[in-house]
Amino acid sequence: MSDSTFYVTTPIYYVNDAPHIGHGYTTVMGDIITRWHRQRGEKVWYTTGTDEHGEKVLRKAQANGVTPQEWVDKLVEEEWKPLLKTIDAANDQFTRTTDPRHLEGAQAFWTALNERGAVYRGEFSGYYSVGAEEFVGDDDVIDGEGDDEGHKISKLDGSRVELISEENYFFRLSDYQQKLLDFYDANPLFIQPESARNEVISFVSRGLRDLSISRSTFDWGIPVPWDPKHIFYVWIEALLSYATSVGYGDDRERFDEVWPASIHLVGKDIARFHAVIWPAMLMAAGEEVPHRVFAHGWLLVGGQKMSKSKANGIRPDEIVDTFGSDAYRYYFARALTFGSDGSISWEDIHARYHAELANGFGNLASRVAAMIGKYFDGVLPAAGGRTEAEAKVIDTVAAAVRDADAAIEAVAPQDALAAIWRIVDELNGYITEQAPWKVAKDESGRDRLATILQTAAEGLRALAVLLNPVMPKASAALWEALGAEAALGALADQRIDAVAGWDQLPAGTTITKPASLFPRIETVAE
């Protein structure tokens, strides 16, 4: 097992339509986690991308009068890649399942499994959800109601299913039921949170059936190399993108350096694919299984899961255009518990933006810089004697660093931000209690005034580093305002484990008042 690279993936998003904030949510959380690990000084690789094969894409392309390749090319270039810029993602790679490299790697993988006897030819007759691109067992199919009356529905996700019959190739998934259960038992953190783990174990314990790995009634997919009349079932080749994107099939040295994945971030509705089918495939191939699959909850709008069919899908750029990318990233990391369903609303985004970002953090940075400008001509003074008030600030920063780092390790970005925000609250309280504007009225309190403002500036330095993975634009602006680039070097080079060290900004550093980090927003889109 390689410990040299912290490798994180988002799902390979299904590209039948434009992205919504659910896709942006997963990508931002992965971005925050990987940026934090980079700030630790670790070697990191972060992959996202698009899943472009399957019957749903084919039908969508036909409905729009274009070829499937033309459809996915247009969506990827006009919608999916621009999303990454919109939300300020710093991914290392964008992989597409239509890339030749992926095609060759997927074919090589399944050729090897076929040669190992893990694949056989048979007939499939049963239910298939085009919407979820998923085979659905008879026990998980019910009669639809309401708008779905007259249709069969999957209990797994509520999508409509169709009865199909075709000649397919099958993977001997049933051979891995006990092996998977034993693996879950030996690796309790493999699938998280606990609710997802329990669901997966229950699903596998009910019994696994062999899985159809090919389709023969349409041709939009990767051909089965030993029988080109078949294409691979979209899921069993899309999952392989996590491996083919880092060298599987063409660069074994690179693959061994990066693999296994440290964390697969997925929505809870696709946890079974990643925690059941994917590890079984890897076991069959003799490859290492990823360390962790983390399944986050749904975003709820008006109490309902967000979806295009309910017309409640919100585009990320709608939020970013109003509040900015930093606020977008902050809101989803702070307001929701990663791993649970969470409700969002424009009103809540607006309220948190002003209370926590504009008034809490932004105003703090502005006040401290303005007072250093007013009382010390914009030059950071040397601290005088410290009191219990300063000791409390220093201790708060140290504890926040420790707790935030542990929270990121536990894939709990909301807890990391809660810990960091204790510094914001402590500094605001500290300035209010110490009242430097009053101290400045008496020349004999000059040393005390210097200590107060130096302490506040050091606290802001720590915040710039700790918030850089979450709000890189605001953090960079603050770092520049503190004169830290010249004094301490690039913000990206500052290490988490060194944040709590005090007196890092040297006396004499030029401090400038930054432009408003989070200006007030009077109107909000409805």
CSV table of N, CA, C and O in Angstrom, one decimal, residues 15-125:
chain,number,residue,atom,x,y,z
A,15,VAL,N,-23.3,12.8,-17.1
A,15,VAL,CA,-23.3,14.0,-17.9
A,15,VAL,C,-24.5,14.1,-18.9
A,15,VAL,O,-24.3,14.5,-20.0
A,16,ASN,N,-25.7,13.7,-18.4
A,16,ASN,CA,-26.8,13.8,-19.3
A,16,ASN,C,-27.5,15.2,-19.3
A,16,ASN,O,-28.3,15.5,-20.1
A,17,ASP,N,-27.0,16.1,-18.4
A,17,ASP,CA,-27.6,17.4,-18.3
A,17,ASP,C,-26.5,18.3,-17.6
A,17,ASP,O,-25.4,17.9,-17.2
A,18,ALA,N,-26.9,19.6,-17.4
A,18,ALA,CA,-26.0,20.5,-16.7
A,18,ALA,C,-25.9,20.2,-15.2
A,18,ALA,O,-26.8,19.7,-14.6
A,19,PRO,N,-24.8,20.6,-14.6
A,19,PRO,CA,-24.6,20.4,-13.2
A,19,PRO,C,-25.5,21.3,-12.3
A,19,PRO,O,-25.8,22.4,-12.7
A,20,HIS,N,-25.9,20.8,-11.1
A,20,HIS,CA,-26.6,21.6,-10.2
A,20,HIS,C,-25.8,21.6,-8.9
A,20,HIS,O,-24.6,21.1,-8.8
A,21,ILE,N,-26.3,22.3,-7.8
A,21,ILE,CA,-25.5,22.5,-6.7
A,21,ILE,C,-25.1,21.2,-5.9
A,21,ILE,O,-24.2,21.2,-5.1
A,22,GLY,N,-25.9,20.1,-6.2
A,22,GLY,CA,-25.5,18.8,-5.6
A,22,GLY,C,-24.1,18.4,-6.1
A,22,GLY,O,-23.3,17.9,-5.3
A,23,HIS,N,-23.9,18.6,-7.4
A,23,HIS,CA,-22.6,18.3,-7.9
A,23,HIS,C,-21.5,19.2,-7.4
A,23,HIS,O,-20.4,18.8,-7.0
A,24,GLY,N,-21.9,20.5,-7.3
A,24,GLY,CA,-21.0,21.5,-6.7
A,24,GLY,C,-20.6,21.2,-5.3
A,24,GLY,O,-19.5,21.5,-4.8
A,25,TYR,N,-21.6,20.7,-4.5
A,25,TYR,CA,-21.4,20.4,-3.1
A,25,TYR,C,-20.3,19.3,-2.9
A,25,TYR,O,-19.4,19.6,-2.2
A,26,THR,N,-20.4,18.2,-3.6
A,26,THR,CA,-19.5,17.2,-3.5
A,26,THR,C,-18.1,17.7,-3.9
A,26,THR,O,-17.1,17.4,-3.2
A,27,THR,N,-18.0,18.4,-5.0
A,27,THR,CA,-16.7,18.9,-5.5
A,27,THR,C,-16.1,19.8,-4.6
A,27,THR,O,-14.9,19.8,-4.4
A,28,VAL,N,-16.8,20.7,-4.0
A,28,VAL,CA,-16.3,21.7,-3.1
A,28,VAL,C,-15.8,21.0,-1.8
A,28,VAL,O,-14.7,21.4,-1.3
A,29,MET,N,-16.5,20.1,-1.3
A,29,MET,CA,-16.1,19.4,-0.1
A,29,MET,C,-14.8,18.6,-0.4
A,29,MET,O,-13.8,18.7,0.5
A,30,GLY,N,-14.7,18.0,-1.5
A,30,GLY,CA,-13.4,17.3,-1.9
A,30,GLY,C,-12.3,18.3,-2.0
A,30,GLY,O,-11.1,18.1,-1.6
A,31,ASP,N,-12.6,19.5,-2.6
A,31,ASP,CA,-11.6,20.5,-2.8
A,31,ASP,C,-11.1,21.1,-1.4
A,31,ASP,O,-9.9,21.3,-1.3
A,32,ILE,N,-12.0,21.3,-0.5
A,32,ILE,CA,-11.6,21.8,0.8
A,32,ILE,C,-10.7,20.8,1.5
A,32,ILE,O,-9.6,21.1,2.1
A,33,ILE,N,-11.1,19.5,1.4
A,33,ILE,CA,-10.3,18.4,2.1
A,33,ILE,C,-8.9,18.3,1.5
A,33,ILE,O,-7.9,18.2,2.2
A,34,THR,N,-8.8,18.3,0.1
A,34,THR,CA,-7.5,18.2,-0.5
A,34,THR,C,-6.7,19.4,-0.3
A,34,THR,O,-5.5,19.3,-0.2
A,35,ARG,N,-7.3,20.6,-0.4
A,35,ARG,CA,-6.5,21.8,-0.1
A,35,ARG,C,-5.9,21.8,1.3
A,35,ARG,O,-4.8,22.3,1.5
A,36,TRP,N,-6.7,21.3,2.2
A,36,TRP,CA,-6.2,21.2,3.6
A,36,TRP,C,-5.0,20.3,3.7
A,36,TRP,O,-4.0,20.6,4.4
A,37,HIS,N,-5.1,19.1,3.0
A,37,HIS,CA,-4.0,18.2,3.1
A,37,HIS,C,-2.7,18.8,2.3
A,37,HIS,O,-1.6,18.5,2.7
A,38,ARG,N,-3.0,19.6,1.3
A,38,ARG,CA,-1.8,20.2,0.7
A,38,ARG,C,-1.2,21.2,1.6
A,38,ARG,O,0.0,21.4,1.7
A,39,GLN,N,-2.1,21.9,2.4
A,39,GLN,CA,-1.6,22.9,3.4
A,39,GLN,C,-0.8,22.2,4.5
A,39,GLN,O,0.0,22.8,5.2
A,40,ARG,N,-1.0,20.9,4.7
A,40,ARG,CA,-0.2,20.1,5.6
A,40,ARG,C,1.2,19.8,5.0
A,40,ARG,O,2.0,19.3,5.7
A,41,GLY,N,1.3,20.0,3.7
A,41,GLY,CA,2.6,19.7,3.1
A,41,GLY,C,2.6,18.3,2.5
A,41,GLY,O,3.7,17.8,2.1
A,42,GLU,N,1.4,17.7,2.3
A,42,GLU,CA,1.3,16.3,1.8
A,42,GLU,C,1.3,16.3,0.3
A,42,GLU,O,0.9,17.3,-0.3
A,43,LYS,N,1.6,15.2,-0.3
A,43,LYS,CA,1.5,15.0,-1.7
A,43,LYS,C,0.0,14.6,-2.0
A,43,LYS,O,-0.5,13.7,-1.4
A,44,VAL,N,-0.7,15.4,-2.8
A,44,VAL,CA,-2.1,15.2,-3.0
A,44,VAL,C,-2.5,15.0,-4.5
A,44,VAL,O,-1.8,15.6,-5.3
A,45,TRP,N,-3.5,14.2,-4.7
A,45,TRP,CA,-4.0,14.2,-6.1
A,45,TRP,C,-5.6,14.2,-6.0
A,45,TRP,O,-6.1,13.4,-5.2
A,46,TYR,N,-6.2,15.1,-6.7
A,46,TYR,CA,-7.6,15.3,-6.6
A,46,TYR,C,-8.2,15.1,-8.0
A,46,TYR,O,-7.9,15.9,-8.9
A,47,THR,N,-9.1,14.2,-8.2
A,47,THR,CA,-9.7,13.9,-9.5
A,47,THR,C,-11.2,14.0,-9.5
A,47,THR,O,-11.9,13.6,-8.5
A,48,THR,N,-11.7,14.7,-10.5
A,48,THR,CA,-13.1,14.7,-10.8
A,48,THR,C,-13.3,14.5,-12.3
A,48,THR,O,-12.4,14.3,-13.0
A,49,GLY,N,-14.6,14.4,-12.7
A,49,GLY,CA,-14.8,14.2,-14.1
A,49,GLY,C,-16.2,13.8,-14.5
A,49,GLY,O,-17.1,13.9,-13.6
A,50,THR,N,-16.4,13.2,-15.7
A,50,THR,CA,-17.7,12.9,-16.2
A,50,THR,C,-17.8,11.5,-16.7
A,50,THR,O,-16.9,11.0,-17.4
A,51,ASP,N,-19.0,10.9,-16.4
A,51,ASP,CA,-19.4,9.6,-16.9
A,51,ASP,C,-20.3,9.8,-18.1
A,51,ASP,O,-21.4,10.4,-18.0
A,52,GLU,N,-19.8,9.4,-19.3
A,52,GLU,CA,-20.5,9.9,-20.5
A,52,GLU,C,-21.1,8.8,-21.3
A,52,GLU,O,-21.6,9.1,-22.4
A,53,HIS,N,-21.1,7.6,-20.9
A,53,HIS,CA,-21.8,6.5,-21.6
A,53,HIS,C,-23.1,6.2,-21.1
A,53,HIS,O,-23.6,6.7,-20.1
A,54,GLY,N,-23.8,5.2,-21.7
A,54,GLY,CA,-25.1,4.7,-21.1
A,54,GLY,C,-26.3,5.1,-21.9
A,54,GLY,O,-26.3,6.0,-22.8
A,55,GLU,N,-27.4,4.4,-21.6
A,55,GLU,CA,-28.6,4.5,-22.4
A,55,GLU,C,-29.2,5.9,-22.2
A,55,GLU,O,-29.8,6.5,-23.1
A,56,LYS,N,-29.1,6.4,-21.0
A,56,LYS,CA,-29.7,7.7,-20.7
A,56,LYS,C,-29.1,8.8,-21.5
A,56,LYS,O,-29.8,9.7,-22.1
A,57,VAL,N,-27.8,8.8,-21.6
A,57,VAL,CA,-27.1,9.8,-22.5
A,57,VAL,C,-27.5,9.6,-23.9
A,57,VAL,O,-27.8,10.6,-24.7
A,58,LEU,N,-27.6,8.4,-24.4
A,58,LEU,CA,-28.0,8.1,-25.8
A,58,LEU,C,-29.3,8.7,-26.1
A,58,LEU,O,-29.5,9.4,-27.1
A,59,ARG,N,-30.3,8.4,-25.2
A,59,ARG,CA,-31.7,8.9,-25.4
A,59,ARG,C,-31.7,10.5,-25.4
A,59,ARG,O,-32.4,11.1,-26.1
A,60,LYS,N,-30.9,11.1,-24.5
A,60,LYS,CA,-30.9,12.5,-24.4
A,60,LYS,C,-30.3,13.1,-25.7
A,60,LYS,O,-30.8,14.1,-26.2
A,61,ALA,N,-29.3,12.5,-26.2
A,61,ALA,CA,-28.7,13.0,-27.4
A,61,ALA,C,-29.6,12.9,-28.6
A,61,ALA,O,-29.8,13.8,-29.4
A,62,GLN,N,-30.3,11.7,-28.6
A,62,GLN,CA,-31.3,11.5,-29.7
A,62,GLN,C,-32.4,12.6,-29.6
A,62,GLN,O,-32.9,13.1,-30.7
A,63,ALA,N,-32.9,12.9,-28.4
A,63,ALA,CA,-33.9,13.8,-28.3
A,63,ALA,C,-33.5,15.2,-28.7
A,63,ALA,O,-34.3,16.1,-29.1
A,64,ASN,N,-32.2,15.5,-28.7
A,64,ASN,CA,-31.7,16.8,-29.1
A,64,ASN,C,-31.1,16.8,-30.5
A,64,ASN,O,-30.5,17.8,-30.9
A,65,GLY,N,-31.3,15.7,-31.2
A,65,GLY,CA,-30.9,15.6,-32.6
A,65,GLY,C,-29.4,15.6,-32.9
A,65,GLY,O,-29.0,16.1,-33.9
A,66,VAL,N,-28.6,15.1,-31.9
A,66,VAL,CA,-27.2,15.1,-32.1
A,66,VAL,C,-26.6,13.7,-31.7
A,66,VAL,O,-27.4,12.9,-31.2
A,67,THR,N,-25.4,13.4,-32.1
A,67,THR,CA,-24.8,12.2,-31.7
A,67,THR,C,-24.5,12.2,-30.2
A,67,THR,O,-24.3,13.3,-29.6
A,68,PRO,N,-24.3,11.0,-29.6
A,68,PRO,CA,-23.9,11.1,-28.1
A,68,PRO,C,-22.6,11.8,-27.9
A,68,PRO,O,-22.5,12.5,-26.9
A,69,GLN,N,-21.6,11.6,-28.8
A,69,GLN,CA,-20.4,12.2,-28.6
A,69,GLN,C,-20.5,13.7,-28.6
A,69,GLN,O,-19.9,14.5,-27.9
A,70,GLU,N,-21.3,14.2,-29.6
A,70,GLU,CA,-21.5,15.7,-29.7
A,70,GLU,C,-22.2,16.2,-28.5
A,70,GLU,O,-21.9,17.3,-28.0
A,71,TRP,N,-23.1,15.4,-28.0
A,71,TRP,CA,-23.9,15.9,-26.8
A,71,TRP,C,-23.0,16.0,-25.6
A,71,TRP,O,-23.0,17.0,-24.9
A,72,VAL,N,-22.2,15.0,-25.3
A,72,VAL,CA,-21.3,15.0,-24.1
A,72,VAL,C,-20.2,16.0,-24.3
A,72,VAL,O,-19.8,16.7,-23.3
A,73,ASP,N,-19.7,16.2,-25.5
A,73,ASP,CA,-18.6,17.2,-25.7
A,73,ASP,C,-19.2,18.6,-25.4
A,73,ASP,O,-18.5,19.4,-24.7
A,74,LYS,N,-20.4,18.9,-25.9
A,74,LYS,CA,-21.0,20.2,-25.6
A,74,LYS,C,-21.2,20.4,-24.1
A,74,LYS,O,-20.8,21.5,-23.6
A,75,LEU,N,-21.7,19.4,-23.5
A,75,LEU,CA,-22.0,19.6,-22.0
A,75,LEU,C,-20.7,19.7,-21.2
A,75,LEU,O,-20.7,20.6,-20.3
A,76,VAL,N,-19.7,18.9,-21.5
A,76,VAL,CA,-18.5,19.0,-20.8
A,76,VAL,C,-17.8,20.4,-20.9
A,76,VAL,O,-17.4,21.0,-19.9
A,77,GLU,N,-17.7,20.8,-22.1
A,77,GLU,CA,-17.0,22.1,-22.4
A,77,GLU,C,-17.8,23.3,-22.0
A,77,GLU,O,-17.2,24.3,-21.5
A,78,GLU,N,-19.1,23.3,-22.1
A,78,GLU,CA,-20.0,24.5,-21.8
A,78,GLU,C,-20.5,24.5,-20.4
A,78,GLU,O,-20.9,25.5,-19.9
A,79,GLU,N,-20.6,23.3,-19.7
A,79,GLU,CA,-21.2,23.3,-18.4
A,79,GLU,C,-20.3,22.7,-17.3
A,79,GLU,O,-20.2,23.3,-16.3
A,80,TRP,N,-19.7,21.5,-17.5
A,80,TRP,CA,-19.1,20.8,-16.5
A,80,TRP,C,-17.7,21.4,-16.1
A,80,TRP,O,-17.4,21.6,-15.0
A,81,LYS,N,-16.9,21.6,-17.1
A,81,LYS,CA,-15.6,22.3,-16.9
A,81,LYS,C,-15.7,23.7,-16.3
A,81,LYS,O,-15.0,24.1,-15.4
A,82,PRO,N,-16.6,24.5,-16.9
A,82,PRO,CA,-16.8,25.8,-16.3
A,82,PRO,C,-17.3,25.8,-14.8
A,82,PRO,O,-17.0,26.7,-14.1
A,83,LEU,N,-18.0,24.7,-14.4
A,83,LEU,CA,-18.4,24.6,-13.0
A,83,LEU,C,-17.2,24.7,-12.1
A,83,LEU,O,-17.2,25.3,-11.0
A,84,LEU,N,-16.1,24.1,-12.5
A,84,LEU,CA,-14.9,24.0,-11.6
A,84,LEU,C,-14.3,25.4,-11.4
A,84,LEU,O,-13.9,25.8,-10.3
A,85,LYS,N,-14.4,26.3,-12.4
A,85,LYS,CA,-13.9,27.7,-12.3
A,85,LYS,C,-14.9,28.4,-11.4
A,85,LYS,O,-14.5,29.3,-10.6
A,86,THR,N,-16.2,28.2,-11.6
A,86,THR,CA,-17.2,28.9,-10.9
A,86,THR,C,-17.0,28.7,-9.4
A,86,THR,O,-17.1,29.7,-8.6
A,87,ILE,N,-16.8,27.5,-8.9
A,87,ILE,CA,-16.7,27.2,-7.5
A,87,ILE,C,-15.2,27.2,-7.0
A,87,ILE,O,-15.0,26.9,-5.9
A,88,ASP,N,-14.3,27.6,-7.9
A,88,ASP,CA,-12.9,27.8,-7.5
A,88,ASP,C,-12.3,26.4,-7.1
A,88,ASP,O,-11.6,26.4,-6.1
A,89,ALA,N,-12.5,25.4,-7.8
A,89,ALA,CA,-12.0,24.0,-7.5
A,89,ALA,C,-10.6,23.9,-8.0
A,89,ALA,O,-10.3,24.4,-9.1
A,90,ALA,N,-9.7,23.3,-7.2
A,90,ALA,CA,-8.3,23.2,-7.6
A,90,ALA,C,-8.0,21.7,-7.8
A,90,ALA,O,-7.0,21.1,-7.3
A,91,ASN,N,-8.8,21.0,-8.6
A,91,ASN,CA,-8.6,19.6,-8.9
A,91,ASN,C,-7.3,19.5,-9.8
A,91,ASN,O,-6.9,20.3,-10.5
A,92,ASP,N,-6.7,18.3,-9.6
A,92,ASP,CA,-5.5,18.0,-10.4
A,92,ASP,C,-5.8,17.4,-11.8
A,92,ASP,O,-4.9,17.5,-12.7
A,93,GLN,N,-7.0,16.8,-11.9
A,93,GLN,CA,-7.3,16.1,-13.1
A,93,GLN,C,-8.8,16.1,-13.3
A,93,GLN,O,-9.6,16.1,-12.4
A,94,PHE,N,-9.2,16.2,-14.6
A,94,PHE,CA,-10.5,16.1,-15.0
A,94,PHE,C,-10.6,14.9,-16.0
A,94,PHE,O,-10.0,15.0,-17.1
A,95,THR,N,-11.2,13.8,-15.6
A,95,THR,CA,-11.2,12.6,-16.5
A,95,THR,C,-12.6,12.4,-17.1
A,95,THR,O,-13.6,12.7,-16.5
A,96,ARG,N,-12.5,12.0,-18.3
A,96,ARG,CA,-13.8,11.7,-19.1
A,96,ARG,C,-13.8,10.2,-19.5
A,96,ARG,O,-12.7,9.7,-19.9
A,97,THR,N,-14.9,9.5,-19.3
A,97,THR,CA,-15.0,8.1,-19.7
A,97,THR,C,-15.0,7.9,-21.2
A,97,THR,O,-14.9,6.7,-21.6
A,98,THR,N,-15.0,8.9,-22.0
A,98,THR,CA,-14.8,8.8,-23.4
A,98,THR,C,-13.4,9.0,-23.8
A,98,THR,O,-13.1,8.8,-25.0
A,99,ASP,N,-12.5,9.2,-22.9
A,99,ASP,CA,-11.1,9.4,-23.2
A,99,ASP,C,-10.5,8.0,-23.7
A,99,ASP,O,-10.8,7.0,-23.1
A,100,PRO,N,-9.7,7.9,-24.7
A,100,PRO,CA,-9.1,6.7,-25.2
A,100,PRO,C,-8.4,5.9,-24.1
A,100,PRO,O,-8.4,4.7,-24.0
A,101,ARG,N,-7.7,6.7,-23.2
A,101,ARG,CA,-7.0,6.1,-22.1
A,101,ARG,C,-7.9,5.3,-21.2
A,101,ARG,O,-7.5,4.2,-20.8
A,102,HIS,N,-9.1,5.8,-20.9
A,102,HIS,CA,-10.0,5.1,-20.1
A,102,HIS,C,-10.5,3.9,-20.8
A,102,HIS,O,-10.7,2.8,-20.2
A,103,LEU,N,-10.9,4.0,-22.1
A,103,LEU,CA,-11.4,2.9,-22.8
A,103,LEU,C,-10.4,1.8,-22.8
A,103,LEU,O,-10.8,0.6,-22.5
A,104,GLU,N,-9.2,2.0,-23.1
A,104,GLU,CA,-8.1,1.0,-23.1
A,104,GLU,C,-7.9,0.4,-21.7
A,104,GLU,O,-7.8,-0.9,-21.6
A,105,GLY,N,-7.9,1.2,-20.7
A,105,GLY,CA,-7.7,0.6,-19.3
A,105,GLY,C,-8.9,-0.2,-18.9
A,105,GLY,O,-8.7,-1.3,-18.3
A,106,ALA,N,-10.1,0.2,-19.2
A,106,ALA,CA,-11.3,-0.5,-18.8
A,106,ALA,C,-11.3,-1.9,-19.6
A,106,ALA,O,-11.7,-2.9,-19.0
A,107,GLN,N,-11.0,-1.9,-20.8
A,107,GLN,CA,-11.0,-3.1,-21.6
A,107,GLN,C,-9.9,-4.1,-21.0
A,107,GLN,O,-10.1,-5.3,-20.9
A,108,ALA,N,-8.7,-3.5,-20.7
A,108,ALA,CA,-7.7,-4.3,-20.1
A,108,ALA,C,-8.1,-5.0,-18.8
A,108,ALA,O,-7.8,-6.1,-18.5
A,109,PHE,N,-8.8,-4.2,-18.0
A,109,PHE,CA,-9.2,-4.7,-16.7
A,109,PHE,C,-10.2,-5.9,-16.9
A,109,PHE,O,-10.0,-7.0,-16.3
A,110,TRP,N,-11.2,-5.7,-17.7
A,110,TRP,CA,-12.2,-6.8,-17.8
A,110,TRP,C,-11.7,-8.0,-18.7
A,110,TRP,O,-12.1,-9.1,-18.5
A,111,THR,N,-10.7,-7.7,-19.5
A,111,THR,CA,-10.1,-8.8,-20.2
A,111,THR,C,-9.4,-9.7,-19.2
A,111,THR,O,-9.4,-10.9,-19.3
A,112,ALA,N,-8.7,-9.1,-18.3
A,112,ALA,CA,-8.0,-9.8,-17.2
A,112,ALA,C,-8.9,-10.6,-16.4
A,112,ALA,O,-8.7,-11.8,-16.0
A,113,LEU,N,-10.1,-10.0,-16.0
A,113,LEU,CA,-11.1,-10.7,-15.2
A,113,LEU,C,-11.7,-11.9,-16.0
A,113,LEU,O,-12.0,-12.9,-15.4
A,114,ASN,N,-11.9,-11.6,-17.3
A,114,ASN,CA,-12.5,-12.7,-18.1
A,114,ASN,C,-11.5,-13.9,-18.1
A,114,ASN,O,-11.9,-15.1,-18.0
A,115,GLU,N,-10.2,-13.6,-18.3
A,115,GLU,CA,-9.2,-14.7,-18.3
A,115,GLU,C,-9.1,-15.4,-17.0
A,115,GLU,O,-8.7,-16.5,-16.9
A,116,ARG,N,-9.5,-14.7,-15.9
A,116,ARG,CA,-9.4,-15.3,-14.6
A,116,ARG,C,-10.7,-16.1,-14.3
A,116,ARG,O,-10.8,-16.7,-13.2
A,117,GLY,N,-11.6,-16.1,-15.2
A,117,GLY,CA,-12.8,-16.9,-15.0
A,117,GLY,C,-13.9,-16.2,-14.1
A,117,GLY,O,-14.8,-16.8,-13.6
A,118,ALA,N,-13.7,-14.8,-14.0
A,118,ALA,CA,-14.6,-14.1,-13.1
A,118,ALA,C,-15.9,-13.6,-14.0
A,118,ALA,O,-16.8,-13.0,-13.4
A,119,VAL,N,-15.9,-13.9,-15.3
A,119,VAL,CA,-16.9,-13.5,-16.2
A,119,VAL,C,-17.5,-14.6,-16.9
A,119,VAL,O,-16.7,-15.6,-17.3
A,120,TYR,N,-18.8,-14.7,-17.2
A,120,TYR,CA,-19.4,-15.7,-18.0
A,120,TYR,C,-20.5,-15.1,-18.8
A,120,TYR,O,-21.1,-14.0,-18.5
A,121,ARG,N,-21.0,-15.8,-19.8
A,121,ARG,CA,-22.0,-15.4,-20.7
A,121,ARG,C,-23.4,-16.0,-20.3
A,121,ARG,O,-23.4,-17.1,-19.8
A,122,GLY,N,-24.4,-15.2,-20.3
A,122,GLY,CA,-25.7,-15.6,-19.9
A,122,GLY,C,-26.9,-14.8,-20.4
A,122,GLY,O,-26.6,-13.9,-21.3
A,123,GLU,N,-28.1,-15.0,-20.0
A,123,GLU,CA,-29.2,-14.3,-20.4
A,123,GLU,C,-29.7,-13.5,-19.2
A,123,GLU,O,-29.8,-14.0,-18.1
A,124,PHE,N,-30.0,-12.2,-19.5
A,124,PHE,CA,-30.6,-11.4,-18.4
A,124,PHE,C,-32.1,-11.1,-18.8
A,124,PHE,O,-32.4,-10.7,-19.9
A,125,SER,N,-32.9,-11.2,-17.8
A,125,SER,CA,-34.3,-10.8,-18.0
A,125,SER,C,-34.8,-10.2,-16.6
A,125,SER,O,-34.7,-10.9,-15.6
